[in-house]
């Protein structure tokens, strides 16, 4: 009887072991299937610094290029919040996207999540605003303009506009810590250095925002009523500067330069409200960032920098440019 009892117990244990083993194998298989399902090389996670006019056009170009290439794009906007952007990148990594595109809030702030993306073997494409030198080790390519070149071109145009007489000028910068904010001012100032007749009398933070740029411009003019030129880090802020000049009765008396073209900005240039625009085509940045993500997935070698074609627009050449635009 005892022997028969032991045999029954043994059989039950064997059955339990077999069932547990099968269940464990099923769970492992399900986990693997879930992992494979979650990872999709043709899904691109995009984290953009903000939903500005310019970056919205970049996103539209991305969407169009992605559709043409049979890719899916997930867009997130950080609202100029570096912590939020870190969280967004980490979410993309967790989701197992095939690649990530980032227009950084701050040139240095994305370093930790970029390292995590590399550990997860997810390629990252940097668009529009450069990450810093250390962070660049964790990206596959940069798609965008040279902020230094734009600053130089803006300075050369300001020199031409003010002529031999020169004058006092102000700068309305973008958000602190971003690549454009740093180098669009540095290159501009360096290019003006040999020209003693031109004096930079004030620099204010317009934060890529029209209303803030208007307030900064009003403050600059109150402090320096005889200001002759205002250089804005983008054309959206330049429109804010124009609003301030209009309200203060100084429209047409102060030369305003912006960066990046759009219908409204080009209308202002043709009307003589804006004195000049340094172009930075968002369509180029949008489509080439998607191309880079696709090429990387396909195993193609990327070059480090896909550079925007930029040029200087004035009243003399704006109509010709718009015909091709």
XYZ file of C-alpha atoms in Angstrom:
325
model
C 0.000 0.000 0.000
C 2.825 2.369 0.934
C 4.654 1.428 -2.261
C 1.550 2.206 -4.347
C 1.124 5.538 -2.514
C 4.727 6.526 -3.254
C 4.199 5.656 -6.923
C 1.112 7.889 -7.094
C 2.958 10.799 -5.415
C 5.882 10.372 -7.807
C 3.594 10.394 -10.817
C 1.907 13.567 -9.594
C 5.260 15.314 -9.085
C 6.408 14.324 -12.553
C 3.160 15.635 -14.040
C 3.469 18.942 -12.145
C 7.076 19.340 -13.292
C 6.127 18.680 -16.892
C 3.204 21.102 -16.734
C 5.335 23.820 -15.106
C 8.026 23.296 -17.668
C 5.534 23.627 -20.508
C 4.017 26.741 -18.923
C 7.473 28.257 -18.406
C 8.400 27.526 -21.999
C 5.119 29.068 -23.161
C 5.782 32.201 -21.071
C 9.330 32.485 -22.433
C 8.051 31.998 -25.966
C 5.344 34.616 -25.416
C 7.913 37.046 -24.001
C 10.161 36.538 -27.008
C 7.250 36.992 -29.379
C 6.286 40.186 -27.553
C 9.816 41.453 -27.775
C 9.994 40.731 -31.501
C 6.616 42.332 -32.049
C 7.573 45.425 -30.083
C 10.714 46.130 -32.114
C 9.941 47.574 -35.531
C 12.842 48.903 -37.636
C 10.523 51.082 -39.727
C 9.067 52.971 -36.759
C 10.852 56.258 -36.048
C 10.512 58.086 -32.740
C 10.890 61.863 -33.142
C 11.462 64.213 -30.202
C 11.397 67.887 -31.209
C 12.312 70.731 -28.872
C 9.049 72.563 -29.430
C 6.021 72.876 -31.704
C 7.268 76.103 -33.284
C 6.374 77.176 -36.829
C 9.754 76.052 -38.100
C 9.829 72.669 -36.366
C 6.213 72.058 -37.385
C 7.317 72.415 -41.005
C 10.237 70.065 -40.311
C 7.746 67.536 -38.892
C 5.479 67.884 -41.922
C 8.407 67.152 -44.233
C 9.325 64.133 -42.091
C 5.782 62.788 -42.288
C 5.697 63.153 -46.062
C 9.092 61.477 -46.538
C 8.153 58.663 -44.139
C 4.934 57.943 -46.010
C 6.841 57.795 -49.293
C 9.305 55.305 -47.768
C 6.706 53.142 -46.022
C 7.798 54.212 -42.525
C 5.820 55.195 -39.424
C 6.711 58.292 -37.397
C 5.771 58.950 -33.759
C 6.078 62.649 -32.892
C 6.639 64.096 -29.433
C 7.261 67.749 -28.535
C 9.275 68.677 -25.446
C 8.059 72.258 -24.980
C 11.638 73.428 -24.350
C 11.770 71.166 -21.301
C 15.024 69.154 -21.196
C 13.686 66.688 -18.619
C 10.609 66.050 -20.724
C 12.786 65.350 -23.751
C 14.889 62.867 -21.769
C 11.675 61.086 -20.791
C 10.499 61.032 -24.416
C 13.726 59.442 -25.665
C 13.601 56.836 -22.902
C 10.001 56.039 -23.883
C 11.083 55.482 -27.471
C 13.824 53.122 -26.279
C 11.321 51.194 -24.159
C 8.938 50.962 -27.116
C 11.714 49.497 -29.252
C 11.517 51.935 -32.163
C 13.853 51.295 -35.087
C 15.504 54.714 -34.823
C 15.207 58.058 -33.034
C 15.383 61.600 -34.410
C 16.055 64.434 -31.971
C 16.019 68.233 -32.240
C 17.470 68.911 -28.778
C 16.171 71.407 -26.245
C 19.700 71.872 -24.994
C 22.959 70.857 -26.674
C 24.156 68.962 -23.555
C 20.980 67.781 -21.817
C 20.299 64.642 -23.884
C 23.595 62.868 -23.160
C 22.266 60.196 -20.753
C 19.312 59.029 -22.899
C 21.543 59.090 -25.986
C 23.887 56.677 -24.224
C 20.913 54.457 -23.402
C 19.840 54.478 -27.044
C 23.291 53.343 -28.100
C 23.240 50.546 -25.498
C 19.887 49.459 -26.955
C 21.427 49.529 -30.443
C 18.936 52.170 -31.626
C 20.499 54.698 -34.041
C 19.886 58.386 -33.329
C 19.755 61.143 -35.945
C 20.308 64.728 -34.767
C 18.281 67.369 -36.650
C 18.080 71.179 -36.725
C 20.051 72.000 -33.556
C 23.341 70.257 -32.832
C 24.116 68.330 -29.687
C 27.479 69.136 -28.108
C 30.762 67.393 -28.903
C 30.481 64.717 -26.199
C 26.864 63.881 -27.059
C 27.703 63.733 -30.775
C 29.559 60.468 -30.138
C 26.149 58.848 -29.664
C 24.471 60.066 -32.854
C 24.797 58.689 -36.373
C 24.482 61.946 -38.337
C 23.495 65.592 -38.043
C 21.003 67.146 -40.469
C 20.902 70.928 -40.336
C 22.539 74.221 -41.125
C 25.740 75.666 -39.733
C 24.734 78.155 -37.043
C 28.152 79.769 -37.379
C 27.709 80.242 -41.127
C 24.277 81.766 -40.548
C 25.734 84.157 -37.974
C 28.494 85.181 -40.386
C 26.032 85.750 -43.236
C 23.788 87.833 -40.964
C 26.748 89.975 -39.898
C 27.881 90.493 -43.481
C 24.372 91.593 -44.408
C 24.177 93.965 -41.426
C 27.507 95.521 -42.449
C 26.146 96.042 -45.955
C 22.836 97.483 -44.727
C 24.389 99.977 -42.299
C 27.120 101.062 -44.705
C 30.173 103.120 -43.797
C 28.252 105.093 -41.172
C 27.580 101.968 -39.125
C 25.502 102.282 -35.988
C 24.303 100.633 -32.804
C 22.641 97.219 -33.002
C 20.923 94.717 -30.729
C 20.638 90.927 -30.770
C 17.516 88.923 -29.933
C 18.665 85.389 -29.106
C 16.938 82.017 -28.987
C 16.706 79.809 -25.896
C 19.979 79.644 -23.913
C 22.138 76.541 -24.294
C 21.002 75.555 -27.782
C 23.515 75.331 -30.617
C 21.919 78.215 -32.601
C 21.790 80.479 -29.561
C 25.486 79.979 -28.927
C 26.947 80.081 -32.423
C 24.594 82.480 -34.185
C 25.705 85.120 -31.688
C 29.365 84.126 -31.511
C 29.931 84.070 -35.283
C 27.937 87.278 -35.735
C 29.998 89.094 -33.103
C 33.309 87.724 -34.405
C 32.512 88.848 -37.947
C 31.639 92.360 -36.752
C 34.731 92.718 -34.577
C 36.910 94.496 -37.189
C 34.157 97.073 -37.818
C 34.502 99.687 -35.083
C 31.638 101.727 -36.549
C 29.163 98.993 -35.589
C 28.500 98.515 -31.884
C 26.446 95.766 -30.232
C 24.657 97.600 -27.404
C 22.375 94.887 -26.071
C 21.522 91.195 -26.184
C 18.185 89.772 -25.017
C 16.583 86.334 -24.769
C 13.576 86.044 -27.060
C 13.291 82.258 -26.473
C 12.225 81.635 -30.109
C 8.952 83.374 -29.261
C 7.372 86.316 -31.113
C 5.832 87.968 -28.060
C 8.999 87.685 -25.978
C 11.065 89.014 -28.881
C 8.734 92.001 -29.121
C 9.288 92.798 -25.439
C 13.058 92.371 -25.776
C 13.087 94.725 -28.773
C 11.062 97.366 -26.937
C 13.496 97.174 -24.046
C 16.493 97.517 -26.376
C 15.013 100.610 -28.016
C 14.026 102.239 -24.730
C 17.613 101.869 -23.538
C 19.116 102.881 -26.894
C 16.662 105.057 -28.885
C 19.140 105.559 -31.757
C 19.571 101.834 -32.437
C 19.998 101.141 -36.172
C 19.794 97.373 -36.492
C 18.359 94.294 -34.791
C 19.575 90.778 -35.525
C 17.169 88.007 -34.502
C 18.143 84.352 -34.241
C 15.054 83.377 -36.202
C 12.444 85.059 -38.366
C 9.584 84.354 -35.958
C 11.339 86.561 -33.394
C 12.105 89.056 -36.164
C 8.337 89.415 -36.657
C 8.073 90.253 -32.956
C 10.769 92.891 -33.426
C 8.770 94.369 -36.321
C 5.654 94.549 -34.125
C 7.642 96.436 -31.488
C 9.035 98.868 -34.067
C 5.549 99.440 -35.470
C 4.096 100.152 -32.027
C 6.977 102.527 -31.217
C 6.740 104.409 -34.525
C 10.129 103.214 -35.708
C 9.230 100.807 -38.487
C 11.534 101.366 -41.459
C 14.092 103.191 -39.296
C 15.724 100.030 -37.900
C 17.128 97.208 -40.043
C 15.812 93.814 -38.887
C 17.383 90.511 -39.947
C 15.924 87.058 -39.279
C 16.791 83.421 -40.015
C 14.496 80.897 -41.779
C 11.944 81.560 -44.498
C 8.167 81.205 -44.434
C 5.338 82.904 -46.349
C 4.726 85.526 -43.674
C 8.416 86.326 -43.299
C 8.920 86.642 -47.043
C 5.858 88.912 -47.283
C 7.442 91.141 -44.632
C 10.704 91.171 -46.570
C 8.966 92.160 -49.818
C 7.084 94.896 -47.964
C 10.351 96.313 -46.630
C 9.577 95.579 -42.983
C 12.279 92.935 -42.764
C 15.669 93.940 -44.180
C 16.924 90.422 -44.778
C 16.512 86.709 -44.159
C 19.118 83.977 -43.936
C 17.383 80.900 -45.317
C 17.284 77.531 -43.560
C 14.970 75.134 -45.450
C 12.926 73.002 -43.012
C 11.908 70.651 -45.840
C 15.525 69.632 -46.330
C 15.973 68.861 -42.648
C 12.719 66.926 -42.430
C 13.213 64.629 -45.394
C 16.932 64.006 -44.932
C 16.543 63.080 -41.264
C 14.057 60.380 -42.359
C 16.382 59.287 -45.171
C 19.239 58.945 -42.670
C 17.089 56.789 -40.369
C 16.123 54.578 -43.317
C 19.660 54.337 -44.707
C 20.997 53.346 -41.287
C 18.376 50.593 -40.999
C 19.389 49.394 -44.454
C 23.009 49.181 -43.322
C 24.246 52.077 -45.435
C 27.071 54.291 -44.259
C 26.069 57.840 -43.301
C 28.204 60.957 -43.580
C 28.525 62.948 -40.328
C 26.719 66.071 -41.566
C 23.914 66.606 -44.097
C 24.123 70.380 -44.427
C 21.247 72.735 -45.254
C 21.758 74.838 -48.376
C 21.451 78.430 -47.084
C 21.433 81.812 -48.788
C 20.811 85.481 -48.047
C 17.458 86.940 -49.099
C 16.857 90.669 -49.551
C 14.285 92.755 -51.402
C 16.469 92.455 -54.500
C 16.248 88.649 -54.823
C 13.159 87.628 -52.838
C 10.773 87.539 -55.819
C 13.122 85.252 -57.769
C 13.507 82.977 -54.741
C 9.746 82.742 -54.220
C 9.200 81.667 -57.801
C 11.320 78.567 -57.092
C 10.182 78.088 -53.490
